[in-house]
CSV table of N, CA and C in Angstrom, one decimal:
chain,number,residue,atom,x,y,z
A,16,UNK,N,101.9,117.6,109.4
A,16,UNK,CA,102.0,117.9,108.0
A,16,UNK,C,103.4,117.6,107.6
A,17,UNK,N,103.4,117.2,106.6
A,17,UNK,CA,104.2,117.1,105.5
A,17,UNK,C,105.7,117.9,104.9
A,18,UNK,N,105.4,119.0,104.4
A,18,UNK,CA,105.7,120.0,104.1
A,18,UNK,C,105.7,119.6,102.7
A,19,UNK,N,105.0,119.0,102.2
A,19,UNK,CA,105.0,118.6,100.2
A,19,UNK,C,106.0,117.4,100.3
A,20,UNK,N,106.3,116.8,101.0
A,20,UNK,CA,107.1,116.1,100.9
A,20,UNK,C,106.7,115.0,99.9
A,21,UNK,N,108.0,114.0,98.9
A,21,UNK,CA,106.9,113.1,97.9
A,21,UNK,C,107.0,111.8,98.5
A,22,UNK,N,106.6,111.3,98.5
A,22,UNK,CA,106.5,109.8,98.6
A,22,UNK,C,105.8,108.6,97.2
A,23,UNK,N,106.7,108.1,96.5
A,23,UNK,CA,106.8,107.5,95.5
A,23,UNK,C,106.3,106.1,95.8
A,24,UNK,N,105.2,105.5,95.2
A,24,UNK,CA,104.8,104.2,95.6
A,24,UNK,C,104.5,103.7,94.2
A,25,UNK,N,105.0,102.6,94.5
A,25,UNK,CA,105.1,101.4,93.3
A,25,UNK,C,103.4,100.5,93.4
A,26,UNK,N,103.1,99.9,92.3
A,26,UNK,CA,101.6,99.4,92.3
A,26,UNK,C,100.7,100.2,93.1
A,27,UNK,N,100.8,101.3,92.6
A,27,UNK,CA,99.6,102.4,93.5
A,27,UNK,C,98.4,101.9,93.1
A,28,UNK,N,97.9,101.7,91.6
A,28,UNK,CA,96.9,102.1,91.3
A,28,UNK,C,95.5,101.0,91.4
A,29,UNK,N,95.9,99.9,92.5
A,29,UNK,CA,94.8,99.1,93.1
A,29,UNK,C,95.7,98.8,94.2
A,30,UNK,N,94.3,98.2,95.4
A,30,UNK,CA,94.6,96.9,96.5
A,30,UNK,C,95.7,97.9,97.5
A,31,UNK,N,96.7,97.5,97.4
A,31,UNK,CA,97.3,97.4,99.3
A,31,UNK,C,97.8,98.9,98.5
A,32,UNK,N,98.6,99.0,97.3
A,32,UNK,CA,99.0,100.6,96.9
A,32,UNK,C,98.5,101.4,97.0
A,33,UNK,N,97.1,101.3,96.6
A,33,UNK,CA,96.3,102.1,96.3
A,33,UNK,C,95.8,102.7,97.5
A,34,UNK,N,95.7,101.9,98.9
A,34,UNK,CA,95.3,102.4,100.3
A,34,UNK,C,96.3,102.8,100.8
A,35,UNK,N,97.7,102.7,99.9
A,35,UNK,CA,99.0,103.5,100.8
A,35,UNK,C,99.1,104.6,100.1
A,36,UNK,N,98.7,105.4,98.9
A,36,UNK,CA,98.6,106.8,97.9
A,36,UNK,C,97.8,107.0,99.3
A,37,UNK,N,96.4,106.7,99.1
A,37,UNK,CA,95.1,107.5,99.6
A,37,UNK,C,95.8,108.0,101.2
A,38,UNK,N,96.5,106.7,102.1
A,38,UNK,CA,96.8,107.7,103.3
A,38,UNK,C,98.1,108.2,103.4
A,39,UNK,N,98.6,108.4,102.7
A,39,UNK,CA,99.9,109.0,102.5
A,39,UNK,C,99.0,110.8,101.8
A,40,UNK,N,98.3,110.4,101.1
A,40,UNK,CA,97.8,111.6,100.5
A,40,UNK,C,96.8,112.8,101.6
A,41,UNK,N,96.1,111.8,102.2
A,41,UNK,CA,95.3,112.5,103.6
A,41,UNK,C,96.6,113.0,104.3
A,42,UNK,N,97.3,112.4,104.7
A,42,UNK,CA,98.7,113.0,105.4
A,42,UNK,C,99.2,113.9,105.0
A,43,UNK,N,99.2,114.7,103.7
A,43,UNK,CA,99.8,115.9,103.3
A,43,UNK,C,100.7,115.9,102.3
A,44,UNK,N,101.1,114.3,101.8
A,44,UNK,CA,102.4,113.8,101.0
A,44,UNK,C,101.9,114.4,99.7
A,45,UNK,N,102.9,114.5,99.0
A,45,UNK,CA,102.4,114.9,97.3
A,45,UNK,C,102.5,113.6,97.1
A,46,UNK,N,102.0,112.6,96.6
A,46,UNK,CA,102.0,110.9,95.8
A,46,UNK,C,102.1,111.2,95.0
A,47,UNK,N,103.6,110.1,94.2
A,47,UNK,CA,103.9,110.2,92.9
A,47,UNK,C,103.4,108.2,93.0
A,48,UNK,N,102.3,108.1,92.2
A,48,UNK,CA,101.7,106.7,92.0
A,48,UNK,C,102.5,106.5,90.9
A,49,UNK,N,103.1,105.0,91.2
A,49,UNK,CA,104.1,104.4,90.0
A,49,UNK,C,103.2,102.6,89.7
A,50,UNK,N,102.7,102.6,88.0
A,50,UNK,CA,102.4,101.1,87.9
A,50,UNK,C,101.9,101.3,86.2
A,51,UNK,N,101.6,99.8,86.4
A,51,UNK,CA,101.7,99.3,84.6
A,51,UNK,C,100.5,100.0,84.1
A,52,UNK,N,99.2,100.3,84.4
A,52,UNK,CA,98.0,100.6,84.4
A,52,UNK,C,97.3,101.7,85.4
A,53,UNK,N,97.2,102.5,85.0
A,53,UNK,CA,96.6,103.6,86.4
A,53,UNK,C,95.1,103.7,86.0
A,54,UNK,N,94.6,104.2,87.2
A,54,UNK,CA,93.1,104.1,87.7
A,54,UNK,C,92.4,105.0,88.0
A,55,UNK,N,91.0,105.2,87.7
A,55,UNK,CA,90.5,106.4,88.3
A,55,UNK,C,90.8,106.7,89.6
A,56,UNK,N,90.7,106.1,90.0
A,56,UNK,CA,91.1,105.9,91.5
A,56,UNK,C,92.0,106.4,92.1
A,57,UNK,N,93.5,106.0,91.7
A,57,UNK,CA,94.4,106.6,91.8
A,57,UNK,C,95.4,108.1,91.4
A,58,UNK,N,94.5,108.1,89.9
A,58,UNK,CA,94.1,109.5,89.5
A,58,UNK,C,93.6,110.7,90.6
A,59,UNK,N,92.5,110.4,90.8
A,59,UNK,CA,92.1,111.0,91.9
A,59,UNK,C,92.5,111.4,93.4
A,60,UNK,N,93.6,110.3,93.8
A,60,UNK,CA,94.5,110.7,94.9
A,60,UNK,C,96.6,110.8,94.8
A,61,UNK,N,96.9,110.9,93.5
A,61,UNK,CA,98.1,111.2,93.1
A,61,UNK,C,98.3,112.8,92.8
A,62,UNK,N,99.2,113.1,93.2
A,62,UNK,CA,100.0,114.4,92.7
A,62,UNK,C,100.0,114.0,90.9
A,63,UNK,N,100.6,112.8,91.1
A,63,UNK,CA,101.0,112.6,89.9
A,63,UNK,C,101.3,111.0,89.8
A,64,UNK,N,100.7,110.3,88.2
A,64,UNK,CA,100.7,109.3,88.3
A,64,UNK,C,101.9,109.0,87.1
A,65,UNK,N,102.3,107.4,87.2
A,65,UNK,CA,103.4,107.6,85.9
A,65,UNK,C,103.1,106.0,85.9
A,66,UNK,N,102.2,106.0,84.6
A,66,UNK,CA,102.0,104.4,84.3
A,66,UNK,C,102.8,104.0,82.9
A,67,UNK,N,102.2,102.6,82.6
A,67,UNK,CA,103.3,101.8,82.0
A,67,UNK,C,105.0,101.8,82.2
A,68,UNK,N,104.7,101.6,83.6
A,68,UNK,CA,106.0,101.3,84.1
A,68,UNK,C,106.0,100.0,84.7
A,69,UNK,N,106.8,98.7,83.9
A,69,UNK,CA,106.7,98.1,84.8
A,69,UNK,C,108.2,97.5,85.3
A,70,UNK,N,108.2,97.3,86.3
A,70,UNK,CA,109.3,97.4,87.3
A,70,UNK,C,110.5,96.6,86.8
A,71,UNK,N,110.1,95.1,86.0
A,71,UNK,CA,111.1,94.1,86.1
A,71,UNK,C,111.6,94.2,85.1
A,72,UNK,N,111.3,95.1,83.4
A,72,UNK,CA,112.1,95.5,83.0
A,72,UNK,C,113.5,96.7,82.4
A,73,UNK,N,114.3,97.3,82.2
A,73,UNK,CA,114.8,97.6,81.7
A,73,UNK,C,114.6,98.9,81.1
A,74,UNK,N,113.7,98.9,80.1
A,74,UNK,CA,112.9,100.3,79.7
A,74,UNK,C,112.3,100.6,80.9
A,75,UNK,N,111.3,100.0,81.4
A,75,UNK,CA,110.5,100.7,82.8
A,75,UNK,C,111.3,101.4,83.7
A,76,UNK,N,112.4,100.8,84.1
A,76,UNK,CA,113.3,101.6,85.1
A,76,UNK,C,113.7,102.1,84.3
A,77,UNK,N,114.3,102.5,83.3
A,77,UNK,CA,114.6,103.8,82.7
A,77,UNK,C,113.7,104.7,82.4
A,78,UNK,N,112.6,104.6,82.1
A,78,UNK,CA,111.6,105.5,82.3
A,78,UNK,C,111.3,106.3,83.4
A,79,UNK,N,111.1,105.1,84.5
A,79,UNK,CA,110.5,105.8,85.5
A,79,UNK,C,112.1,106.7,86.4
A,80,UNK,N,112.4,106.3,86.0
A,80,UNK,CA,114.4,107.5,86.4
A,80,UNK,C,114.0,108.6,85.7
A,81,UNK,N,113.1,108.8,83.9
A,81,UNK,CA,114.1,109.4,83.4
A,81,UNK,C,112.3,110.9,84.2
A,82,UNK,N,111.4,110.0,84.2
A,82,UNK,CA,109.7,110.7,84.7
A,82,UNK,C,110.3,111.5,86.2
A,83,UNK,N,111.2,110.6,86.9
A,83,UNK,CA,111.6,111.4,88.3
A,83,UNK,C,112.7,111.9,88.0
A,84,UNK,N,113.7,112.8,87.4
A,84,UNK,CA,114.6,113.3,87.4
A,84,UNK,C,114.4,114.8,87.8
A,85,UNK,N,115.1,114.9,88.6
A,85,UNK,CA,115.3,116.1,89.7
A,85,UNK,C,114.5,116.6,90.9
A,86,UNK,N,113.6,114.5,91.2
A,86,UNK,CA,112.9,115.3,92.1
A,86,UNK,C,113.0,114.4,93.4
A,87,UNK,N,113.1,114.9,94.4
A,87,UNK,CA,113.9,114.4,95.6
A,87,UNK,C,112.2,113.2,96.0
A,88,UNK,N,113.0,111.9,96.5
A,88,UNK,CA,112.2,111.3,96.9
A,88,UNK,C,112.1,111.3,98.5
A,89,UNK,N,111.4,111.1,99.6
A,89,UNK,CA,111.7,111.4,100.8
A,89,UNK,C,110.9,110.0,100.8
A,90,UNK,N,109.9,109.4,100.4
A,90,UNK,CA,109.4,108.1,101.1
A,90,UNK,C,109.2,107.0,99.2
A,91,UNK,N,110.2,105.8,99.7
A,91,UNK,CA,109.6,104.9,98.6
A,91,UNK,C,109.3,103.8,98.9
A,92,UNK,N,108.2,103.6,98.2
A,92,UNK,CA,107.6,102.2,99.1
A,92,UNK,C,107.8,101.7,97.4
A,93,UNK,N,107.9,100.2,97.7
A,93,UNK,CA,108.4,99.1,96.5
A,93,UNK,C,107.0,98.3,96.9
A,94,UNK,N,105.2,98.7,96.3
A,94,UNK,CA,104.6,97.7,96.5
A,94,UNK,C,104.1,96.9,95.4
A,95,UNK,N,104.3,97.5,94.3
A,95,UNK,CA,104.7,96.4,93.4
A,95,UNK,C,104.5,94.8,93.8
A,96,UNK,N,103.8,94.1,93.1
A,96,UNK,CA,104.2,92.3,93.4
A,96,UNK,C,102.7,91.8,92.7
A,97,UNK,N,103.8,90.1,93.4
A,97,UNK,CA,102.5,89.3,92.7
A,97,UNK,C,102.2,87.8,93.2
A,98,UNK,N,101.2,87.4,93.6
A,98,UNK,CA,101.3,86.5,94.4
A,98,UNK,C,100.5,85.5,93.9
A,99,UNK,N,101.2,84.4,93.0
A,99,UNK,CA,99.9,83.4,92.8
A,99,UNK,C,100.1,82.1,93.5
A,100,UNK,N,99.2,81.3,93.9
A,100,UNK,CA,99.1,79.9,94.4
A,100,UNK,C,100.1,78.9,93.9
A,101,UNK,N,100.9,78.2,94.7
A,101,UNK,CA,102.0,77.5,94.0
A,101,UNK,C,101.4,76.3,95.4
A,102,UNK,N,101.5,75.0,95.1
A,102,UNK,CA,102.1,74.3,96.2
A,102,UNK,C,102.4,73.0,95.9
A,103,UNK,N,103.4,72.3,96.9
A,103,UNK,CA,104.2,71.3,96.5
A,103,UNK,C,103.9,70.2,95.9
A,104,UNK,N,103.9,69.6,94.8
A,104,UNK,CA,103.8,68.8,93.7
A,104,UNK,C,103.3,69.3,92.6
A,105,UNK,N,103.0,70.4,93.0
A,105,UNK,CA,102.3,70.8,91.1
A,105,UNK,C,102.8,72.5,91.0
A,106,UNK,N,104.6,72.9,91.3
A,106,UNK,CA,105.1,74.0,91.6
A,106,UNK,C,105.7,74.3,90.1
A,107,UNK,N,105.1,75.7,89.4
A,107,UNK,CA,104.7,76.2,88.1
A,107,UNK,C,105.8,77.1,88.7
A,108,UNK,N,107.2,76.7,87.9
A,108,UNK,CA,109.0,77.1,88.2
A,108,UNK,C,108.9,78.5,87.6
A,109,UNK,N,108.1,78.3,86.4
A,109,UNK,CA,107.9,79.9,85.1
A,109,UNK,C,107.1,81.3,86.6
A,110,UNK,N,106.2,80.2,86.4
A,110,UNK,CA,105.5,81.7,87.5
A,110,UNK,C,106.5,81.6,88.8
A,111,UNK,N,107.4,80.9,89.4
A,111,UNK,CA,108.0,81.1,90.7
A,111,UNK,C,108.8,82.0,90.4
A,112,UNK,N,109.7,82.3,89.1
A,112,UNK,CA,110.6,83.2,88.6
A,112,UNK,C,110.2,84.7,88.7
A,113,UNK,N,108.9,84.5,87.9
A,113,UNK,CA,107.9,85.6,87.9
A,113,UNK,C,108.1,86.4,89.1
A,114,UNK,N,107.8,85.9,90.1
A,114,UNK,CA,107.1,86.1,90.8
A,114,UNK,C,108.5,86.2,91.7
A,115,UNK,N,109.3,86.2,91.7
A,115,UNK,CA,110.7,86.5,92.2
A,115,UNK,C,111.0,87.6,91.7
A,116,UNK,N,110.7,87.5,90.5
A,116,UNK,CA,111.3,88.9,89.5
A,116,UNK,C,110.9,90.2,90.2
A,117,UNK,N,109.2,89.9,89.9
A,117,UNK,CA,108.4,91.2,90.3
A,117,UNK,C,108.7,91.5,92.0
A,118,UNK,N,108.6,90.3,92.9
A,118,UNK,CA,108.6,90.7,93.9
A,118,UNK,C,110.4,90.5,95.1
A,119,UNK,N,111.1,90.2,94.6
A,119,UNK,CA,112.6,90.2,94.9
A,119,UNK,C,113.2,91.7,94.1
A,120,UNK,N,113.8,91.0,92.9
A,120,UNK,CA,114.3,91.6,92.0
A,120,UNK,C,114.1,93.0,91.8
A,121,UNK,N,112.8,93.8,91.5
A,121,UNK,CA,112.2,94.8,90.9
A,121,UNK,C,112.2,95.7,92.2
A,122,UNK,N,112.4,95.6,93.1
A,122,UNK,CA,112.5,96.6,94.0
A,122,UNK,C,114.1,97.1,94.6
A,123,UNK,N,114.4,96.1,94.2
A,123,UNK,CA,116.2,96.5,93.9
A,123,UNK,C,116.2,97.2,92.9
A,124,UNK,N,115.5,97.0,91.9
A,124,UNK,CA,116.2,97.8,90.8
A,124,UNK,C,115.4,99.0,90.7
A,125,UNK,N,114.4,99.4,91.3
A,125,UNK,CA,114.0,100.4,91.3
A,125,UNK,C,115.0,101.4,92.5
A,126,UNK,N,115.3,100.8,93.8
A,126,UNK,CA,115.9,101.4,94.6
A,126,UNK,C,117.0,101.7,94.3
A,127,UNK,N,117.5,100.9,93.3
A,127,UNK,CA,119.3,101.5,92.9
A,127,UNK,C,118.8,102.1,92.0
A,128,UNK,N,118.3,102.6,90.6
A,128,UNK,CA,117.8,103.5,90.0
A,128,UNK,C,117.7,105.0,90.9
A,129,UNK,N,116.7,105.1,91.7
A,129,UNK,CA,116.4,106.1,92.4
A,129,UNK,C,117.1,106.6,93.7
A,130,UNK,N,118.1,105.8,94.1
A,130,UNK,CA,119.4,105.9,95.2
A,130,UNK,C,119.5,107.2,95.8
A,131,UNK,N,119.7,108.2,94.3
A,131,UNK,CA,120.9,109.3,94.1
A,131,UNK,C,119.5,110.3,94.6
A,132,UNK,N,118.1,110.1,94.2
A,132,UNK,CA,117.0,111.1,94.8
A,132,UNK,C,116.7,110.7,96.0
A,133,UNK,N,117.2,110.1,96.9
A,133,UNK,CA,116.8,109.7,98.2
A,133,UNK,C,117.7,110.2,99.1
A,134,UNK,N,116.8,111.4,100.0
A,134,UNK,CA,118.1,112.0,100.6
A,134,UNK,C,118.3,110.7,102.1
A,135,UNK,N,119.6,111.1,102.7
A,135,UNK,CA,120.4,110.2,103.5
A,135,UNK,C,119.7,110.4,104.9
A,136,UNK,N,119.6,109.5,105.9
A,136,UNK,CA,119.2,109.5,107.0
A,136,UNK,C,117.6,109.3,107.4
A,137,UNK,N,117.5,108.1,107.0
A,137,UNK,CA,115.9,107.3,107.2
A,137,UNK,C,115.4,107.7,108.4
A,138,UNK,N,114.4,107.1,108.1
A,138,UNK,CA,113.7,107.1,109.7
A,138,UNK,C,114.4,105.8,110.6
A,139,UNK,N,114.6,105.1,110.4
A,139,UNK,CA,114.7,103.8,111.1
A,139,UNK,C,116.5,103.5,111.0
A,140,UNK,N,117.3,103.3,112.0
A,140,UNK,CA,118.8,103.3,112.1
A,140,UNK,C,119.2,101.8,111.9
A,141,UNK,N,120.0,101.2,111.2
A,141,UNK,CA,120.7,99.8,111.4
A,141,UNK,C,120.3,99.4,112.7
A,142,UNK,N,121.0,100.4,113.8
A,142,UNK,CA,120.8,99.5,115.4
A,142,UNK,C,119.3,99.8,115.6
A,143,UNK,N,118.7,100.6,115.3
A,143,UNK,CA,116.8,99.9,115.7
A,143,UNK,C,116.6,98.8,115.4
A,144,UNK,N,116.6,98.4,113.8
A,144,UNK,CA,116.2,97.8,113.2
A,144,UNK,C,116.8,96.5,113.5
A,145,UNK,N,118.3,96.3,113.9
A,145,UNK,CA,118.9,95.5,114.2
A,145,UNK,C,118.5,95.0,115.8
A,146,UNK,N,117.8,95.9,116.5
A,146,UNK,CA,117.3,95.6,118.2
A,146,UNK,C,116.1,95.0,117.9
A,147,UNK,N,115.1,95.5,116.8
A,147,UNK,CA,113.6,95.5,116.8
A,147,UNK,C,114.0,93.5,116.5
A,148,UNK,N,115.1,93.4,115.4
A,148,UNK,CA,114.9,92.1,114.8
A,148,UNK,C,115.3,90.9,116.2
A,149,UNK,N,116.5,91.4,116.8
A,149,UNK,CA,116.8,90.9,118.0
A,149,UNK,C,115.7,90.4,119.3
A,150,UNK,N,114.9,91.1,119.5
A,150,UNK,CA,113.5,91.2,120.4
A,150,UNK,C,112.6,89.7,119.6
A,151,UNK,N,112.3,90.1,118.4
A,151,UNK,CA,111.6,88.8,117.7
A,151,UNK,C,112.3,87.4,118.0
A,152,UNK,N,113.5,87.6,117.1
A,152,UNK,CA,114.4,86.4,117.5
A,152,UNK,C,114.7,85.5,119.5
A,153,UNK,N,114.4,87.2,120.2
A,153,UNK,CA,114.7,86.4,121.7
A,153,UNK,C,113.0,85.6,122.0
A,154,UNK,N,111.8,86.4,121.4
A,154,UNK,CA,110.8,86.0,122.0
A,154,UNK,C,110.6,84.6,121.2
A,155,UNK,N,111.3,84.4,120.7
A,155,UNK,CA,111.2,82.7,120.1
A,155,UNK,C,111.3,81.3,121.0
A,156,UNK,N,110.3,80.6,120.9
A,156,UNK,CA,110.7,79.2,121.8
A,156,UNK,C,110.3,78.5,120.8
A,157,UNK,N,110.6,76.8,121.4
A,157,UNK,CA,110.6,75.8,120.0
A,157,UNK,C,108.8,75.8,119.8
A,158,UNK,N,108.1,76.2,120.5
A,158,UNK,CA,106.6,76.0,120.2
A,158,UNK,C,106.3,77.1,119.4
A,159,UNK,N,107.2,78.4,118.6
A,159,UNK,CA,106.7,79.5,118.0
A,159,UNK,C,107.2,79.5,116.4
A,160,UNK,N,108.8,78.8,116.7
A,160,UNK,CA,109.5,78.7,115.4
A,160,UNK,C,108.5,78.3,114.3
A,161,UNK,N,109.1,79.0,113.3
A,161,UNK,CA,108.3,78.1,112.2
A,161,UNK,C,107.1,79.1,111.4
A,162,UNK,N,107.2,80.6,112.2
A,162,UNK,CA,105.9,81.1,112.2
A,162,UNK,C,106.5,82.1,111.2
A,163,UNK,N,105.8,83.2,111.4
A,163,UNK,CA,105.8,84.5,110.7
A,163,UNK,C,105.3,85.6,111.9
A,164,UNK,N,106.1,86.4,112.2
A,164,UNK,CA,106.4,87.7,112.8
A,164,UNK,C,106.2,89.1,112.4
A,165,UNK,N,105.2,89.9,113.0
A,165,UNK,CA,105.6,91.5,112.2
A,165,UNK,C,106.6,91.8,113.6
A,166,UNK,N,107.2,92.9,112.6
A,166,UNK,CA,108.1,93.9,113.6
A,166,UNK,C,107.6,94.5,115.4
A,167,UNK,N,106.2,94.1,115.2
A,167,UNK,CA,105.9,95.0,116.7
A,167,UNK,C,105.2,93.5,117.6
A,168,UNK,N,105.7,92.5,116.7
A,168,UNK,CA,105.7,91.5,117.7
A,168,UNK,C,104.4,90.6,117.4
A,169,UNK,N,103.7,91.1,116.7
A,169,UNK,CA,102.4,90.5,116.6
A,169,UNK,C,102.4,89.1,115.4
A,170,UNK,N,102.3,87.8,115.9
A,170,UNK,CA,102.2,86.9,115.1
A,170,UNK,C,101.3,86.8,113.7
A,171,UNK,N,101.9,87.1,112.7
A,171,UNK,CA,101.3,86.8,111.1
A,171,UNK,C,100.7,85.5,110.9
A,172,UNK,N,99.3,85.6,110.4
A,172,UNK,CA,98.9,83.8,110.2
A,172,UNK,C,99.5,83.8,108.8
A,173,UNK,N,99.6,82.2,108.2
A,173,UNK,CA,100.4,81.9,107.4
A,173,UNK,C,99.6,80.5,106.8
């Protein structure tokens, strides 16, 4: 259990968000669902939902600062994004920006907005994170470079 703890997630309210509310929610979390459009769906498994927020501009992060004010965040997930088909010779620069914005940019600015509600002392330390990345980097030979890695070692197709 939890203890009510909140956990704030960005693009809750479909797809990969929407299965991180629901188990974060079975877990005991209070879910505060953050996105441009909310859902029955997400309705249904949020403490609390706070739509028309969208991340990349200006008013949205000040909204969504002014919707969370005074309430301690313990888990924020940035899942927010957007992923459309680009490939070499016919690369659409407007949507690459986009798509930088939403998915670079907008989680910076949501996490320096929300900084000051995040108490200190993560779960995961510099030197874990710094060992875990170390271990990938050593299990590398020239037949693997090139690839995509998760953290527990397991090769990403790509």
């Amino acid at each position: 259990m939890t203890d009510n703890k909140a956990a704030v997630i960005t693009g809750a309210n479909r797809g990969i968000g929407l299965e991180l509310a629901r188990h974060y929610a079975r877990e005991g979390w209070n879910v505060i669902g953050v996105c441009r459009q909310t859902s029955d769906e997400l309705s249904g498994v949020a403490a609390k939902v706070i739509d028309n927020i969208d991340v990349t501009t200006d008013s949205g992060i000040s909204k969504l600062k002014n919707e969370l004010a005074g309430q301690t965040i313990d888990l924020l997930i940035n899942n927010a994004g957007l992923l459309q088909d680009e490939k070499l010779g016919s690369i659409d620069f407007d949507s690459i920006r986009t798509q930088m914005e939403i998915n670079a940019y907008a989680p910076l600015r949501v996490a320096e907005a929300l900084v000051s509600q995040i108490p200190s002392g993560g779960l995961i330390t510099p030197e874990e994170s710094a060992k875990g990345l170390a271990a990938r980097i050593e299990g590398l030979s020239l037949e693997n470079t090139g690839s995509f890695w998760h953290s527990n070692g397991e090769e990403l197709p790509w």
